[in-house]
PDB file of C-alpha atoms in Angstrom:
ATOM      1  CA  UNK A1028      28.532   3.854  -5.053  1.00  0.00           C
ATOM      2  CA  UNK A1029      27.478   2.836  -1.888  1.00  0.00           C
ATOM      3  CA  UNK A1030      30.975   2.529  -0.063  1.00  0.00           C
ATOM      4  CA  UNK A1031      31.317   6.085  -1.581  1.00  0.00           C
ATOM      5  CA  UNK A1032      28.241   7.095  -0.119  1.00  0.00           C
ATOM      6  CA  UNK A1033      29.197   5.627   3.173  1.00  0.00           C
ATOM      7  CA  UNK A1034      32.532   7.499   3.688  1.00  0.00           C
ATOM      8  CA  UNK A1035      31.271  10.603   2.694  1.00  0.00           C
ATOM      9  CA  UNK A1036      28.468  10.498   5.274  1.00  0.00           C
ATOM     10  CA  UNK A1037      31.466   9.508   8.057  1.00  0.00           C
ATOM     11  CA  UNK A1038      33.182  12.848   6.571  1.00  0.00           C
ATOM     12  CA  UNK A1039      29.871  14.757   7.380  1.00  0.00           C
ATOM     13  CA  UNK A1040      29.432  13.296  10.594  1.00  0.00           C
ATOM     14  CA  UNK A1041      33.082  14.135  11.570  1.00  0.00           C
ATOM     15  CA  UNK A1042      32.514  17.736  10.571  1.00  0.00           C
ATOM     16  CA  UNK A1043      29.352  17.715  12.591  1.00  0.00           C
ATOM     17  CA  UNK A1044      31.124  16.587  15.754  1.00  0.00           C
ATOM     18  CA  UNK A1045      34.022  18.802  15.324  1.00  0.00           C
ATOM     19  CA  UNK A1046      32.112  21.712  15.021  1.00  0.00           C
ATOM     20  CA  UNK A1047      29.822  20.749  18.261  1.00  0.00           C
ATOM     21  CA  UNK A1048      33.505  20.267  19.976  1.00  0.00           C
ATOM     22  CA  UNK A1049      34.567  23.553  18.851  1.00  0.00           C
ATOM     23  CA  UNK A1050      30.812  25.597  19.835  1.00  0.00           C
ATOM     24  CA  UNK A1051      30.973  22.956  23.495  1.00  0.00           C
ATOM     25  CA  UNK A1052      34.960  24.214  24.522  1.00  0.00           C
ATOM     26  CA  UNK A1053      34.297  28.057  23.176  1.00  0.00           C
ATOM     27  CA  UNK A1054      31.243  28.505  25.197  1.00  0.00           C
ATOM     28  CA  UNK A1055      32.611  27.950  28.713  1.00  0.00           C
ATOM     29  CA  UNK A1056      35.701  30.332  28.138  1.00  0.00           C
ATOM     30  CA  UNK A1057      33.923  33.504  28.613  1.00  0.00           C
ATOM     31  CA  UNK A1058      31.412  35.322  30.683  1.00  0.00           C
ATOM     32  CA  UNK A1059      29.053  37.887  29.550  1.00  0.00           C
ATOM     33  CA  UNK A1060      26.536  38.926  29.991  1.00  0.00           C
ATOM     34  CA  UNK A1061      23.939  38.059  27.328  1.00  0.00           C
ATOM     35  CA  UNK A1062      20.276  39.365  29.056  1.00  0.00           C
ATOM     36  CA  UNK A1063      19.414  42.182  26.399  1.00  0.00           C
ATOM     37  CA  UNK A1064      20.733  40.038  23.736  1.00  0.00           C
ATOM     38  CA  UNK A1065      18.005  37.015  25.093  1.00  0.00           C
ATOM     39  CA  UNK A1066      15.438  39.773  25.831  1.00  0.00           C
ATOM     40  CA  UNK A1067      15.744  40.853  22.186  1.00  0.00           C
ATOM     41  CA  UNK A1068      15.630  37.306  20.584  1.00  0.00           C
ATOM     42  CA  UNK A1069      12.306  36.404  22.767  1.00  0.00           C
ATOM     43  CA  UNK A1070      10.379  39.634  21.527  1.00  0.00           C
ATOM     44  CA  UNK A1071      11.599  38.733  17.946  1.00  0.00           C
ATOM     45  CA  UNK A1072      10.308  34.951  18.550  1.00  0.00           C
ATOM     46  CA  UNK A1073       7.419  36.474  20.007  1.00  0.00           C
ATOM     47  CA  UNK A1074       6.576  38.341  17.216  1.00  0.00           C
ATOM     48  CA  UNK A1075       7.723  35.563  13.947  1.00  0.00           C
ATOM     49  CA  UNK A1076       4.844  32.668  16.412  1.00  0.00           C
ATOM     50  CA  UNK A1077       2.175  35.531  16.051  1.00  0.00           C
ATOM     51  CA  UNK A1078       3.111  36.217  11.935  1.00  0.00           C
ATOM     52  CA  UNK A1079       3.082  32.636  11.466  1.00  0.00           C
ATOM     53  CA  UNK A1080      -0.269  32.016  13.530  1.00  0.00           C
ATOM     54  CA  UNK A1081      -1.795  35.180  11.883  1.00  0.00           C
ATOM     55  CA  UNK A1082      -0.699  34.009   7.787  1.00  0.00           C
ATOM     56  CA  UNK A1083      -0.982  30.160   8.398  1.00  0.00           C
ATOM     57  CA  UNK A1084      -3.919  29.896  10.196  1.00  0.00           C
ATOM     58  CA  UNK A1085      -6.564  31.586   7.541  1.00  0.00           C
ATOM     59  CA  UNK A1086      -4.250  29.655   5.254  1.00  0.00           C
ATOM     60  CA  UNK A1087      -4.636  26.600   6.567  1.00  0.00           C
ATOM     61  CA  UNK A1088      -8.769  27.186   7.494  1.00  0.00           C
ATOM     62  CA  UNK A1089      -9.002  28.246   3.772  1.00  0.00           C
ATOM     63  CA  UNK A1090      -7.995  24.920   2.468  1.00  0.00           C
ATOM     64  CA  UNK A1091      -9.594  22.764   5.001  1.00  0.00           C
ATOM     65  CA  UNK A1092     -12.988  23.669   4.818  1.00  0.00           C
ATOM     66  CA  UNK A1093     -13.872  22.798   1.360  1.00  0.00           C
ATOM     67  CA  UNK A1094     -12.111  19.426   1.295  1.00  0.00           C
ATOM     68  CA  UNK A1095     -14.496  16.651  -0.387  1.00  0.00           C
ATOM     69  CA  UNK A1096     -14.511  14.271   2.802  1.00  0.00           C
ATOM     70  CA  UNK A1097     -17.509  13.594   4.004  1.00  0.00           C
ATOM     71  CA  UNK A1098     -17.902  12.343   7.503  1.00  0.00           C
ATOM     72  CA  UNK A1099     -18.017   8.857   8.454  1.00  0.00           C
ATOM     73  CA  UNK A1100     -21.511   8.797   9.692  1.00  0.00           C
ATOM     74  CA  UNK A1101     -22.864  10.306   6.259  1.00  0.00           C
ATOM     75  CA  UNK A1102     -20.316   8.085   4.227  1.00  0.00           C
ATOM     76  CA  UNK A1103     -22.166   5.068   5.828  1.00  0.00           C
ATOM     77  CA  UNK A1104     -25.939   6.196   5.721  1.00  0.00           C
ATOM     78  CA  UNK A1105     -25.809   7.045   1.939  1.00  0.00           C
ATOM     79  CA  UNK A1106     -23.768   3.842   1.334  1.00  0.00           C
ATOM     80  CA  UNK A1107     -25.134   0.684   0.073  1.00  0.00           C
ATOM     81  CA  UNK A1108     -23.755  -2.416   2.536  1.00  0.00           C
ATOM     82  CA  UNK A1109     -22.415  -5.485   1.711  1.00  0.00           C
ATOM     83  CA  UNK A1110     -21.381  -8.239   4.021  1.00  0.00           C
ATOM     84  CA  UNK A1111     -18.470 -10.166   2.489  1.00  0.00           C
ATOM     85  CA  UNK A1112     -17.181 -12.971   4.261  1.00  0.00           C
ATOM     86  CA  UNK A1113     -14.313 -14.938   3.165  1.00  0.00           C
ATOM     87  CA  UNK A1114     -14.744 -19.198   2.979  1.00  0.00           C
ATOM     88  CA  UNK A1115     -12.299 -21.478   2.017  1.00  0.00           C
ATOM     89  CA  UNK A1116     -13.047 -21.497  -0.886  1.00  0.00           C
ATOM     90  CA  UNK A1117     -16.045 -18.947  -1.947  1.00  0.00           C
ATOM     91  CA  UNK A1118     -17.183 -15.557  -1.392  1.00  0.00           C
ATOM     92  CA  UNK A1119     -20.512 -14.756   0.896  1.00  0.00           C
ATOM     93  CA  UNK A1120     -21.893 -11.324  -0.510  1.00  0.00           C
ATOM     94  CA  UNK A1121     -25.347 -10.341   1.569  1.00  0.00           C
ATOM     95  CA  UNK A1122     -26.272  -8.784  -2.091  1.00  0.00           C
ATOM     96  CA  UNK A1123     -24.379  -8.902  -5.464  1.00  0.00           C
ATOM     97  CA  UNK A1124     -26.120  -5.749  -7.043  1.00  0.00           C
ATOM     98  CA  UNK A1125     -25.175  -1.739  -6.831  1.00  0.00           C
ATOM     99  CA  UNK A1126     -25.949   1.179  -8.078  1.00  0.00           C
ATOM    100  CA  UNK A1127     -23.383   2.575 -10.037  1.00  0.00           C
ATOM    101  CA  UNK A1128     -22.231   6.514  -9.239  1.00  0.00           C
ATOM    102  CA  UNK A1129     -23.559   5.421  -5.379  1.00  0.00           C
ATOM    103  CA  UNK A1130     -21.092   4.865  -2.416  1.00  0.00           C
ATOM    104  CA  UNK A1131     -20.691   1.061  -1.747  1.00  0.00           C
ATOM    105  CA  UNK A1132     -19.374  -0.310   1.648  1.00  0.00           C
ATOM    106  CA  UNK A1133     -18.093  -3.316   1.883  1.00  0.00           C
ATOM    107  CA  UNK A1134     -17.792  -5.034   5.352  1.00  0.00           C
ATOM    108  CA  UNK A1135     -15.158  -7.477   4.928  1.00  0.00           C
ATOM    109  CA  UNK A1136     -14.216 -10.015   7.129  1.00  0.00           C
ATOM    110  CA  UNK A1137     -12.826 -13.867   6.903  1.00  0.00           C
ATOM    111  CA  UNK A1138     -14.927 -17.200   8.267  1.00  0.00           C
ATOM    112  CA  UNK A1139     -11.357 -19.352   8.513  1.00  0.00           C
ATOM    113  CA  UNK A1140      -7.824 -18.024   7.291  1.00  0.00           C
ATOM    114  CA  UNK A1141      -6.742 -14.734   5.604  1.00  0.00           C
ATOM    115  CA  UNK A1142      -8.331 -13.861   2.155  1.00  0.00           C
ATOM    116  CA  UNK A1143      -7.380 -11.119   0.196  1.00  0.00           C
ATOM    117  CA  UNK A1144     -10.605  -9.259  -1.396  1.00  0.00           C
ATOM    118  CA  UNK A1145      -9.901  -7.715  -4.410  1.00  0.00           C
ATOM    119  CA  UNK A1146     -12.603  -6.349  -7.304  1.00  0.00           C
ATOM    120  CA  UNK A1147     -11.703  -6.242 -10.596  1.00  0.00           C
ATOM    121  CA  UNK A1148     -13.383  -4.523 -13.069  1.00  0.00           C
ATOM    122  CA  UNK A1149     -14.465  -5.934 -16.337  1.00  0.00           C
ATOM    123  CA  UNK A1150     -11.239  -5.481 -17.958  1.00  0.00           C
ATOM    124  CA  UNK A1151      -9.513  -7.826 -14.776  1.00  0.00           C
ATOM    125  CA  UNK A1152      -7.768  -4.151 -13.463  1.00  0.00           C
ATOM    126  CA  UNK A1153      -8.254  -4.385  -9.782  1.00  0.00           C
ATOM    127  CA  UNK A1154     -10.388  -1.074  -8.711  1.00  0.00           C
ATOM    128  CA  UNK A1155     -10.303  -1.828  -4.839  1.00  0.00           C
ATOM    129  CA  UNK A1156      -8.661  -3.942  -2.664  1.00  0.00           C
ATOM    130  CA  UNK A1157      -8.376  -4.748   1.463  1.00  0.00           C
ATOM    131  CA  UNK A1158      -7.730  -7.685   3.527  1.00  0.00           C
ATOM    132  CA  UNK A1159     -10.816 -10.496   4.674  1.00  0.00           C
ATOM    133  CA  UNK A1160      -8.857 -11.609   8.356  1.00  0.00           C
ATOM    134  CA  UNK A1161     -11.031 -13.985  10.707  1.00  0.00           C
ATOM    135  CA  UNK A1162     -12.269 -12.051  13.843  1.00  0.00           C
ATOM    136  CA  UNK A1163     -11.548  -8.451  12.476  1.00  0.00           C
ATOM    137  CA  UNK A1164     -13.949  -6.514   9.924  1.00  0.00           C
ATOM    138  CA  UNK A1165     -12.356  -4.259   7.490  1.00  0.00           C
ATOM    139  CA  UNK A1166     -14.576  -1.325   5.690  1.00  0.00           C
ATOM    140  CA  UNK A1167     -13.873  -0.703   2.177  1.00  0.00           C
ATOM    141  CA  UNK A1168     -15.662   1.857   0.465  1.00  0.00           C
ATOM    142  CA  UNK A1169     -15.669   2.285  -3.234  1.00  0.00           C
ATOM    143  CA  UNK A1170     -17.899   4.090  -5.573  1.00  0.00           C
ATOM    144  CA  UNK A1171     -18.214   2.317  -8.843  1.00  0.00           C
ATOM    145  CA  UNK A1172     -18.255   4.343 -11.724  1.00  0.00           C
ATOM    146  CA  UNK A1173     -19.062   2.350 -14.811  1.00  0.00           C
ATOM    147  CA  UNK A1174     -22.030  -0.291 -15.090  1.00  0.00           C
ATOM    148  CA  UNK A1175     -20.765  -3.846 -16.020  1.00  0.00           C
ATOM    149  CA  UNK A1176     -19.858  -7.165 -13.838  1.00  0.00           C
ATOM    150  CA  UNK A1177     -17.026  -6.776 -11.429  1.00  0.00           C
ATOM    151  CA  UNK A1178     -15.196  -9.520 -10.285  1.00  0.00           C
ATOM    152  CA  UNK A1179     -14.348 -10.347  -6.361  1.00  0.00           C
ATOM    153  CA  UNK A1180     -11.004 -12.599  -6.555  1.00  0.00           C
ATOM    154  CA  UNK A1181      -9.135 -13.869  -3.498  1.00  0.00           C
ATOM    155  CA  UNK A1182      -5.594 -11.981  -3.687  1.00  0.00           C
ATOM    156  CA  UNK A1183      -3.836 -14.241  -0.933  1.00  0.00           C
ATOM    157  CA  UNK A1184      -2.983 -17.948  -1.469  1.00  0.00           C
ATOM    158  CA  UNK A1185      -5.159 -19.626   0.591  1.00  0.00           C
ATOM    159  CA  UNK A1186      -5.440 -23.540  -0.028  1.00  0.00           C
ATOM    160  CA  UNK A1187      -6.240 -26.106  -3.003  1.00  0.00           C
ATOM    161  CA  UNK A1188      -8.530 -24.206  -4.709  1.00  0.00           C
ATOM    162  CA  UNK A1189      -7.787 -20.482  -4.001  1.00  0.00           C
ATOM    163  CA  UNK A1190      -8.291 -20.469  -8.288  1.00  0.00           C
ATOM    164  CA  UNK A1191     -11.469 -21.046  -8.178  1.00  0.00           C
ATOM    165  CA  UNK A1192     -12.867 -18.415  -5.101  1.00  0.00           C
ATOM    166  CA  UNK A1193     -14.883 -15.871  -7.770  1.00  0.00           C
ATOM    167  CA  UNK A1194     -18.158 -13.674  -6.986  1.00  0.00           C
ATOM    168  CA  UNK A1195     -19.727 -11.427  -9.101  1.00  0.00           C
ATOM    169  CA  UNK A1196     -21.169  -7.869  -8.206  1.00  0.00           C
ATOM    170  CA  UNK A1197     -23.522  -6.612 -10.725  1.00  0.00           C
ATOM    171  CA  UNK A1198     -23.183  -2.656 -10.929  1.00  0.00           C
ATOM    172  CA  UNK A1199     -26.449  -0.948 -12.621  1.00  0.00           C
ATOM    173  CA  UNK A1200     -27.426   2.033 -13.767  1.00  0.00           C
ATOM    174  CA  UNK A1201     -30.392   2.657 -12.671  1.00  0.00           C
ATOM    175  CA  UNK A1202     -31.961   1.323  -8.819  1.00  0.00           C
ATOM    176  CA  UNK A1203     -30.863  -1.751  -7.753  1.00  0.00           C
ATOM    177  CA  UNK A1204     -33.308  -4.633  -6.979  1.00  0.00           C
ATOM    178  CA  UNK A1205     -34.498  -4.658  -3.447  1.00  0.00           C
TER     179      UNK A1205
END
């Protein structure tokens, strides 16, 4: 299949060149003049930018304005903040306890080698996931929907007792303890 695939694309690309060789020696044999014919095509390119700026532009305003993103700055003043940072082999959370149906930002980062940070629900399906790297924070935003305990499970091998690197993050449904 693939040798098949090959020698038809070396077909194609023969074609290709023979027909530039053919347009490349026809073009130089004759001499006209072509000014009306280039006037013509300009006013008709003219005229298709200003259709297309005129029907794609509402179009494209139309379905931009209502998209759902909000901007950063109001993603990360309604959010609730945690701090995770990465230890061989544990997880520091600043607080283990959301609100469920409330934006969550997680600030991860990685006290010695690469961690991966992934939160599983309470089924063990992963519902989020980003990299915990030493000197670099990563944001990860999530919004749990569903109360319960969700797991935070290392995702990247990362010594003896990667196993055993579990925290907890209790999501409620009502306010979450101060």
């Amino acid at each position: 299949m693939q040798d098949t695939a090959w020698f038809v694309s070396l077909a194609l690309m023969g074609l290709l060149l023979a027909v530039f060789v053919f347009v490349w020696s026809q073009s130089s044999v004759r001499e006209e003049n072509f000014t009306p014919l280039q006037k013509r095509a300009y006013r008709l390119r003219a005229r298709l930018f200003w259709v297309l700026v005129l029907t794609l532009g509402p179009a494209m305003i139309y379905n931009l304005v209502d998209l759902p993103y909000q901007t950063a700055d109001a993603r990360e003043r309604d959010a609730q903040v945690i701090d995770a940072v990465g230890h061989q082999w544990y997880w520091q959370l600043s607080g283990n306890e959301v609100r469920a149906g409330q934006p969550v930002l997680f600030r991860v980062t990685s006290a010695d080698v690469n961690h991966g940070f992934g939160i599983y629900d309470t089924e063990l399906r992963i519902v989020a996931q980003t990299q915990a790297m030493p000197g670099y924070t990563n944001l990860l935003r999530h919004t749990f929907t569903q109360p319960g305990k969700y797991r935070v499970l290392c995702m990247e091998y990362c010594g003896l007792v990667h196993h055993n690197m579990i925290a907890e993050i209790d999501v409620v449904g009502g306010a979450a303890k101060e």
